[in-house]
PDB file of C-alpha atoms in Angstrom:
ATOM      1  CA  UNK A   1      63.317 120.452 119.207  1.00 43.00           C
ATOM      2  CA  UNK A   2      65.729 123.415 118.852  1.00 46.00           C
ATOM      3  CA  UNK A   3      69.073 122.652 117.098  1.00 46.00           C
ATOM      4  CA  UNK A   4      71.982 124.256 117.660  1.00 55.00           C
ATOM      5  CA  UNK A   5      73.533 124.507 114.072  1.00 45.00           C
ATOM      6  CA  UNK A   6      76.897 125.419 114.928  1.00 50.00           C
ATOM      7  CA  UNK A   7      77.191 122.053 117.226  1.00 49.00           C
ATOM      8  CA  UNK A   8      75.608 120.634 113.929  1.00 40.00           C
ATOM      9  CA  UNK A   9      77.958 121.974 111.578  1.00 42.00           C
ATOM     10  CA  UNK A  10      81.109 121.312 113.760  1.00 43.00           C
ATOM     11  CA  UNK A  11      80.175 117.899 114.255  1.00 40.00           C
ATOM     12  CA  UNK A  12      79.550 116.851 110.173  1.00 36.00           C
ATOM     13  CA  UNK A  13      83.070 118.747 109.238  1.00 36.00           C
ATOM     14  CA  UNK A  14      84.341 116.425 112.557  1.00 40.00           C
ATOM     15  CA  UNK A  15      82.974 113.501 110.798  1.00 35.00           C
ATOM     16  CA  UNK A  16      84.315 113.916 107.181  1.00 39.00           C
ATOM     17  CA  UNK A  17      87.733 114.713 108.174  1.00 41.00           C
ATOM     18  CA  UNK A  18      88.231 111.577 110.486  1.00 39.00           C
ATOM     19  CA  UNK A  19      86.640 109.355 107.481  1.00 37.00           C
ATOM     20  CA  UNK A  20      88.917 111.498 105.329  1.00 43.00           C
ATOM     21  CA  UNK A  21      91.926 110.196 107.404  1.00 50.00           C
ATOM     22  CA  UNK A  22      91.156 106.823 107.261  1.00 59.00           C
ATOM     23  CA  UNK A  23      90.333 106.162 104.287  1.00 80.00           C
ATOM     24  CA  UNK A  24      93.244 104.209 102.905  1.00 71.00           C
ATOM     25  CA  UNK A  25      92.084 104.640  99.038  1.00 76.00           C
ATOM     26  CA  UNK A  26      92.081 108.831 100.208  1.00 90.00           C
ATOM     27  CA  UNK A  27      94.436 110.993  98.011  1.00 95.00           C
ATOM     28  CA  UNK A  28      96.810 113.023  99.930  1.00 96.00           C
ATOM     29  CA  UNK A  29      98.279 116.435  98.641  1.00 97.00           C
ATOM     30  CA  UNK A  30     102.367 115.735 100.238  1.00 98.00           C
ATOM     31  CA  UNK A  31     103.182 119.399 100.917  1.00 97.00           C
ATOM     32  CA  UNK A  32     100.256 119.851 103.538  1.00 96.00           C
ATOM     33  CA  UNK A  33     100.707 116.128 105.111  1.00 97.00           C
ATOM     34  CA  UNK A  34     104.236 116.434 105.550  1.00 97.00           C
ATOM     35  CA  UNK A  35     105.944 119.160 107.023  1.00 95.00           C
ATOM     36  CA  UNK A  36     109.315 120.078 105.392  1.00 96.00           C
ATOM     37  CA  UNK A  37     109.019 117.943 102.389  1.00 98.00           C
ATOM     38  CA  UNK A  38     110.052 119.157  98.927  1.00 98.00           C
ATOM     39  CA  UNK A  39     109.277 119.316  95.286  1.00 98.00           C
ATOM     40  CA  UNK A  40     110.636 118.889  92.089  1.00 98.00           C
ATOM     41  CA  UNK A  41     107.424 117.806  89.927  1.00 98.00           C
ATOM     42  CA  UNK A  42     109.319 117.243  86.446  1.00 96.00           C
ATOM     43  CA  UNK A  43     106.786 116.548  84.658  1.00 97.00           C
ATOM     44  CA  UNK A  44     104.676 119.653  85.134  1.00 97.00           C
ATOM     45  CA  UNK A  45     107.872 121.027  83.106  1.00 97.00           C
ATOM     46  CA  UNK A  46     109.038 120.403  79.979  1.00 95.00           C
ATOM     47  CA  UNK A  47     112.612 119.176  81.824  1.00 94.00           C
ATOM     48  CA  UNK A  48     111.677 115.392  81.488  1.00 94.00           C
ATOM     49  CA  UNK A  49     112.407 112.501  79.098  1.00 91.00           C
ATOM     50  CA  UNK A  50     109.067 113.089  76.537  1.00 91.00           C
ATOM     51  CA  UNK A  51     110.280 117.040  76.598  1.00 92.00           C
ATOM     52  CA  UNK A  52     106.276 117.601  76.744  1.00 92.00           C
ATOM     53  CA  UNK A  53     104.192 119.198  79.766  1.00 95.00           C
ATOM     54  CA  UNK A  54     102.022 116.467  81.408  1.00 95.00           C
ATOM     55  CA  UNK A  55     100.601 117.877  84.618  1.00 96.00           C
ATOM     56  CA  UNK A  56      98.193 120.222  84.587  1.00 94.00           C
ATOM     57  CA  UNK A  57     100.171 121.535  88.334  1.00 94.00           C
ATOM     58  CA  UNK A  58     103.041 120.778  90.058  1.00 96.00           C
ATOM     59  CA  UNK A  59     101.753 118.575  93.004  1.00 97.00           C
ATOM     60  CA  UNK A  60     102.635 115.193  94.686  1.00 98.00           C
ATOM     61  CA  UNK A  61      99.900 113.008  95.926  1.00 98.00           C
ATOM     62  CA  UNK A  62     100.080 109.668  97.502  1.00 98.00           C
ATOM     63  CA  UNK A  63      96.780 107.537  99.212  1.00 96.00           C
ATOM     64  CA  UNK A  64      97.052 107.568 102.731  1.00 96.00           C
ATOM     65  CA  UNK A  65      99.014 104.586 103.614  1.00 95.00           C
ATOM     66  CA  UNK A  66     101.897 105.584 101.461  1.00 97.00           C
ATOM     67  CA  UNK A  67     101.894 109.193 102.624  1.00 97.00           C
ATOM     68  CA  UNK A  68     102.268 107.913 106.211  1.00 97.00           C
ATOM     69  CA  UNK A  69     104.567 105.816 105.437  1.00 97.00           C
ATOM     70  CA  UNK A  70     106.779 108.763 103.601  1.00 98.00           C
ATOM     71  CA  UNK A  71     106.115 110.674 106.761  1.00 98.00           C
ATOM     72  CA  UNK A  72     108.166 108.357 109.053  1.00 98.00           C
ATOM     73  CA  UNK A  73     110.529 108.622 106.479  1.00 98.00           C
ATOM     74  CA  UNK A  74     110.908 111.989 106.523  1.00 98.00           C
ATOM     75  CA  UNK A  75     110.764 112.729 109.993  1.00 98.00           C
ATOM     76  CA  UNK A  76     113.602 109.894 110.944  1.00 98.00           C
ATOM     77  CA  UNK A  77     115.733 111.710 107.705  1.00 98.00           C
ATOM     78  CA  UNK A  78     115.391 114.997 109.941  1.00 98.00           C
ATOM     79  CA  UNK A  79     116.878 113.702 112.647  1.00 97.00           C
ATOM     80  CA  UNK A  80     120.301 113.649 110.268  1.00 97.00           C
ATOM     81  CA  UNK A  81     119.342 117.233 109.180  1.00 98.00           C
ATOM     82  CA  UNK A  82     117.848 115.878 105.709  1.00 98.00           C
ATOM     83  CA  UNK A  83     114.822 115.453 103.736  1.00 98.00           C
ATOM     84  CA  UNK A  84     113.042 114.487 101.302  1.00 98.00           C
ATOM     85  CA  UNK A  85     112.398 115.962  97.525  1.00 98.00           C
ATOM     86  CA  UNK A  86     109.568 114.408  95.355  1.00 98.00           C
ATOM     87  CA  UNK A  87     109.885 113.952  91.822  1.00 98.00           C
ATOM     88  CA  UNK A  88     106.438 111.965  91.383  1.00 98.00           C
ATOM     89  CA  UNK A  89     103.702 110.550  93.343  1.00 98.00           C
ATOM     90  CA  UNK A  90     100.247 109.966  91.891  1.00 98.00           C
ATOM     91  CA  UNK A  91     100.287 109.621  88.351  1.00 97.00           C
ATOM     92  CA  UNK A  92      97.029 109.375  85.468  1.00 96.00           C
ATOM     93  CA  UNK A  93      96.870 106.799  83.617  1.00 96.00           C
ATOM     94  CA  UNK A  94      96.979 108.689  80.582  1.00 96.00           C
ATOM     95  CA  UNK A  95     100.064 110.103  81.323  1.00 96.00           C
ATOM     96  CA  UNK A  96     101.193 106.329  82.039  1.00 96.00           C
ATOM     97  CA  UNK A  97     100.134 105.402  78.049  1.00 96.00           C
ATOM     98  CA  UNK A  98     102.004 108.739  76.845  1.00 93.00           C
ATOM     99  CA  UNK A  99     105.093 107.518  78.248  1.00 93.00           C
ATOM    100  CA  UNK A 100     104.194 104.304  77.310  1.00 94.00           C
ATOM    101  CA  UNK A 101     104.465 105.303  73.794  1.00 93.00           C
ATOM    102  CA  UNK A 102     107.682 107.199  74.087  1.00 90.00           C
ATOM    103  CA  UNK A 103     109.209 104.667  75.901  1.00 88.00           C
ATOM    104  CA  UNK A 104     107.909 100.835  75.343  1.00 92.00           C
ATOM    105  CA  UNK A 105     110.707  99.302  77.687  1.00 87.00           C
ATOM    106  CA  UNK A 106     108.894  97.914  81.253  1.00 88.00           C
ATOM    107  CA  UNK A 107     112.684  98.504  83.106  1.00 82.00           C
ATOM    108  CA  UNK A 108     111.748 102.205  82.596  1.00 82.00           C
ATOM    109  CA  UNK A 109     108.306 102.565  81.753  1.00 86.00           C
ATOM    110  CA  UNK A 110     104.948 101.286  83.200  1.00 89.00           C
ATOM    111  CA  UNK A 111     103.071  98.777  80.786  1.00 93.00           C
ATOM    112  CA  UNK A 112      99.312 100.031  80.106  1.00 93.00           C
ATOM    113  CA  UNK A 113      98.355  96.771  80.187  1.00 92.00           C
ATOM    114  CA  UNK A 114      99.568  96.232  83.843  1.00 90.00           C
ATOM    115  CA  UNK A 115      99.222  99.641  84.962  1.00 91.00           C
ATOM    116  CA  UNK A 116     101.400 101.484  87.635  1.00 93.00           C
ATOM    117  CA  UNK A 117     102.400 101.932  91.486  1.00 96.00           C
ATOM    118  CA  UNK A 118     102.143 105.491  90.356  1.00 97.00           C
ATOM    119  CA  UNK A 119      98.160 104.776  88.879  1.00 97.00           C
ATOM    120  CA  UNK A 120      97.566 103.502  91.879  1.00 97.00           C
ATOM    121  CA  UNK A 121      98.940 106.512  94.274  1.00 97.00           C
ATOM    122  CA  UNK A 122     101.462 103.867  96.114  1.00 97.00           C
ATOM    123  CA  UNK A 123     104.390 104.824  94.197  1.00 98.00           C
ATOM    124  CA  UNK A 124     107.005 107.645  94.577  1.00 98.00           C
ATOM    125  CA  UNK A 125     109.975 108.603  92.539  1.00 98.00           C
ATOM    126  CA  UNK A 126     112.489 110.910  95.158  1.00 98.00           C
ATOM    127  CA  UNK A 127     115.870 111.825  96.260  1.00 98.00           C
ATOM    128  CA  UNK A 128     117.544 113.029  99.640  1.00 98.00           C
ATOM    129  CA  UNK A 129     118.266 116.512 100.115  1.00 98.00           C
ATOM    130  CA  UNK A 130     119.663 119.017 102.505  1.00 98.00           C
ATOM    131  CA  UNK A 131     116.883 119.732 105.009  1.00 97.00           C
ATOM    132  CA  UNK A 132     117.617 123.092 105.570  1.00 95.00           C
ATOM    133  CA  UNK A 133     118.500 124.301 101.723  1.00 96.00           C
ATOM    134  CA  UNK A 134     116.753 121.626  99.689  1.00 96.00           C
ATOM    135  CA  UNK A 135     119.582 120.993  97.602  1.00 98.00           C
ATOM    136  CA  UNK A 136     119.487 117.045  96.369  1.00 98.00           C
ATOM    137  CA  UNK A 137     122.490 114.745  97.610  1.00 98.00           C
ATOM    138  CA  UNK A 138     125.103 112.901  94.813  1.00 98.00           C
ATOM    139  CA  UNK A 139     123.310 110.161  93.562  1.00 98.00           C
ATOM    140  CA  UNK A 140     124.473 107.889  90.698  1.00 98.00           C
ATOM    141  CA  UNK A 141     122.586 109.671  88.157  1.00 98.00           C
ATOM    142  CA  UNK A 142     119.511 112.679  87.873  1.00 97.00           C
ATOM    143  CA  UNK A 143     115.983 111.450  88.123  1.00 97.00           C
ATOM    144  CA  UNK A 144     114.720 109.451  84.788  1.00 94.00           C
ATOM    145  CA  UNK A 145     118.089 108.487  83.257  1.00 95.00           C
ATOM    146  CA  UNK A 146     117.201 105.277  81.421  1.00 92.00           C
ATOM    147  CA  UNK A 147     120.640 103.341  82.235  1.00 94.00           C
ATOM    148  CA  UNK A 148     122.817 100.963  83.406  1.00 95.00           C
ATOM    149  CA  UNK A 149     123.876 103.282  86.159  1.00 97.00           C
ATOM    150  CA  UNK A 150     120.246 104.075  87.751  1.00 96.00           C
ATOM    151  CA  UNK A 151     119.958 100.434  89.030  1.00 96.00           C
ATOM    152  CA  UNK A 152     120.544  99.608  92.615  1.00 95.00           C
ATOM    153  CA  UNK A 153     123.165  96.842  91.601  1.00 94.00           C
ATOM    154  CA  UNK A 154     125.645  99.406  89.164  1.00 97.00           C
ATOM    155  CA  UNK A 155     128.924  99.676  90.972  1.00 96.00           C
ATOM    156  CA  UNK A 156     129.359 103.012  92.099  1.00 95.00           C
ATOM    157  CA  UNK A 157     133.511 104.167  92.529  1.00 94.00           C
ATOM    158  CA  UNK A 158     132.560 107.232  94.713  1.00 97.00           C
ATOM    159  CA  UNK A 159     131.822 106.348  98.304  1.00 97.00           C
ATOM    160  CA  UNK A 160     129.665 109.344  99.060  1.00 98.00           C
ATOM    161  CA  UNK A 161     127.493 108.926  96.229  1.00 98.00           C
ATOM    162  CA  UNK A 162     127.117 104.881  96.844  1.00 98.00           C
ATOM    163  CA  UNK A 163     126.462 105.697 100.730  1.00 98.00           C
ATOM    164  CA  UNK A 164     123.629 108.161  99.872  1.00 98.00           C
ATOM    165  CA  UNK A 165     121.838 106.075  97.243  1.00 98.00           C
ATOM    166  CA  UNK A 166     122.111 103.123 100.101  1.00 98.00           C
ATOM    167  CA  UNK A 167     120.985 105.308 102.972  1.00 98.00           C
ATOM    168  CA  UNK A 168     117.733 106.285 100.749  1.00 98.00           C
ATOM    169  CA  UNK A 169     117.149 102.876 100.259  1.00 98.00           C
ATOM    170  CA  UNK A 170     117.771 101.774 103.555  1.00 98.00           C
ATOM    171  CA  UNK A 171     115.465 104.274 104.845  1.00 98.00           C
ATOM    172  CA  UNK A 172     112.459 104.015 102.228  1.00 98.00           C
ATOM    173  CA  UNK A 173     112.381  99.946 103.103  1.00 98.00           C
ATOM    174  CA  UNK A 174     112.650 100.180 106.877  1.00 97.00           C
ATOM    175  CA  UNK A 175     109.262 102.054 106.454  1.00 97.00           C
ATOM    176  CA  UNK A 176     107.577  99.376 104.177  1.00 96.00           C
ATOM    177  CA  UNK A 177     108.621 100.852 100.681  1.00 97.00           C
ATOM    178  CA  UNK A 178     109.980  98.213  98.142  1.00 97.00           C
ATOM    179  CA  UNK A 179     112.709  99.688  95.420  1.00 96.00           C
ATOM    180  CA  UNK A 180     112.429  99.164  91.688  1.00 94.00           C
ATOM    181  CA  UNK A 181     115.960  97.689  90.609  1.00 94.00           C
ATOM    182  CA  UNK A 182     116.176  99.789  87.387  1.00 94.00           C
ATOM    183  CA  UNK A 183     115.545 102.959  89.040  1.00 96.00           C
ATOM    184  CA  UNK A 184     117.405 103.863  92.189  1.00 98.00           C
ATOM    185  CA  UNK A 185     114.778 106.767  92.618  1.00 98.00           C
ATOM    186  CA  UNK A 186     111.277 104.824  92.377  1.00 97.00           C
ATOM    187  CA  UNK A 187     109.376 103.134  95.929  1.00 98.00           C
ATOM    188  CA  UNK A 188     106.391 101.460  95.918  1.00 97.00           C
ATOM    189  CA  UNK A 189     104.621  99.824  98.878  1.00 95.00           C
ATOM    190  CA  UNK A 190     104.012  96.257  99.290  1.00 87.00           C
ATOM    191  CA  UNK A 191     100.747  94.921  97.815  1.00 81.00           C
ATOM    192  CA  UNK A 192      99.938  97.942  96.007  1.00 80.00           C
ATOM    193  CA  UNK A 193      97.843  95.685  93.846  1.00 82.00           C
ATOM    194  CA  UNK A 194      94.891  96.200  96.083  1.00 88.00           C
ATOM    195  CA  UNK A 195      94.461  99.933  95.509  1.00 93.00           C
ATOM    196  CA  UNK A 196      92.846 100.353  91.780  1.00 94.00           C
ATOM    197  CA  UNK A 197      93.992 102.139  89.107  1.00 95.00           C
ATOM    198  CA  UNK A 198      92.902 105.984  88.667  1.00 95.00           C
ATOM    199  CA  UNK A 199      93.061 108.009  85.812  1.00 96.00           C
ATOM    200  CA  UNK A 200      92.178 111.732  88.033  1.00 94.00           C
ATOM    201  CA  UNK A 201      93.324 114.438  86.235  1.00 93.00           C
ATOM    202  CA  UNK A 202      95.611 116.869  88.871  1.00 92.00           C
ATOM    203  CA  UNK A 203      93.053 119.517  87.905  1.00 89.00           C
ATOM    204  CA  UNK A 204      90.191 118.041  89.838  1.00 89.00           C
ATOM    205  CA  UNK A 205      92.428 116.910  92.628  1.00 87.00           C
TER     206      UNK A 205
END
């Protein structure tokens, strides 16, 4: 029987990319699933609390039911001309025991011995920003700042600031995010438990 190999070949790459989509424990690279969104990947820098490199690249990935649910997010944030800019997705584990180390305190720092939303690709550390220049909104503090005034609860005096760390919120639950009291930057989704913990280096990603 003749086969027509470019039939052939269009239906296998047909195949892998719908299994690709729905596989929930898939890996997704933010910047090509979500149009618009931004990044600020602090720790493929230096500019972070261990002051050491620990990505290999600066890149955001979440698995595929947390990227999904951060695109809802940022297309209803359009809609006010805003957006979105990542700090963190998808984290190694062995990055998670280096700042382990550093810091040993569970209201900032994921325990090994638990391991992390951001192990697990269903966590995401972010900020509002202008849609059009990508400049981040007043929040109560930058991104990593291990006090008092990062939590949800800290009274904030300046309206503005209060009203943007509660629309981010607001937002980030409606589509099925949970917030992290300590930090008024870091979602997770519900039941993350489910997805295991991976220690991929961003290299082979």
């Amino acid at each position: 029987m003749k086969i027509n190999y470019t039939i052939a070949i269009f239906f296998i790459l047909w195949y892998h990319f719908a299994i690709g989509q729905s596989n929930p424990y898939q890996l997704v690279d933010l910047t090509k699933y979500i149009p618009h969104i931004r990044l600020d990947i602090r720790y493929a820098t230096s500019n972070n609390f261990t002051h050491q490199v620990l990505y290999s690249k600066a890149a955001a990935y979440l698995k595929l039911p947390a990227a999904k649910a951060l695109k809802e997010v940022q297309e209803e944030l359009e809609q006010r001309g805003l957006g979105l800019l990542v700090y963190d997705g998808y984290r190694p584990f062995s990055v998670t025991e280096k700042m382990w180390e550093i810091v040993p305190d569970e209201r900032y720092a994921a325990n090994p011995a638990k391991g992390s939303g951001h192990n697990r690709g269903i966590a995401v550390d972010l900020t509002l920003c202008d849609l059009k220049t990508g400049k981040p909104l007043a929040m109560p503090t930058d991104f990593d700042d291990f006090t008092e005034k990062a939590h949800q609860a800290y009274p904030v005096q300046d309206s503005l600031v209060a009203n943007n760390r509660k629309l981010l919120r607001d937002v980030m639950e409606k589509h099925g995010f949970v917030n992290l009291t300590t930090e008024w930057w870091h979602f997770y989704l519900k039941d993350g438990q489910e997805y295991p913990i991976m220690n991929i280096q961003f290299q082979k990603l």
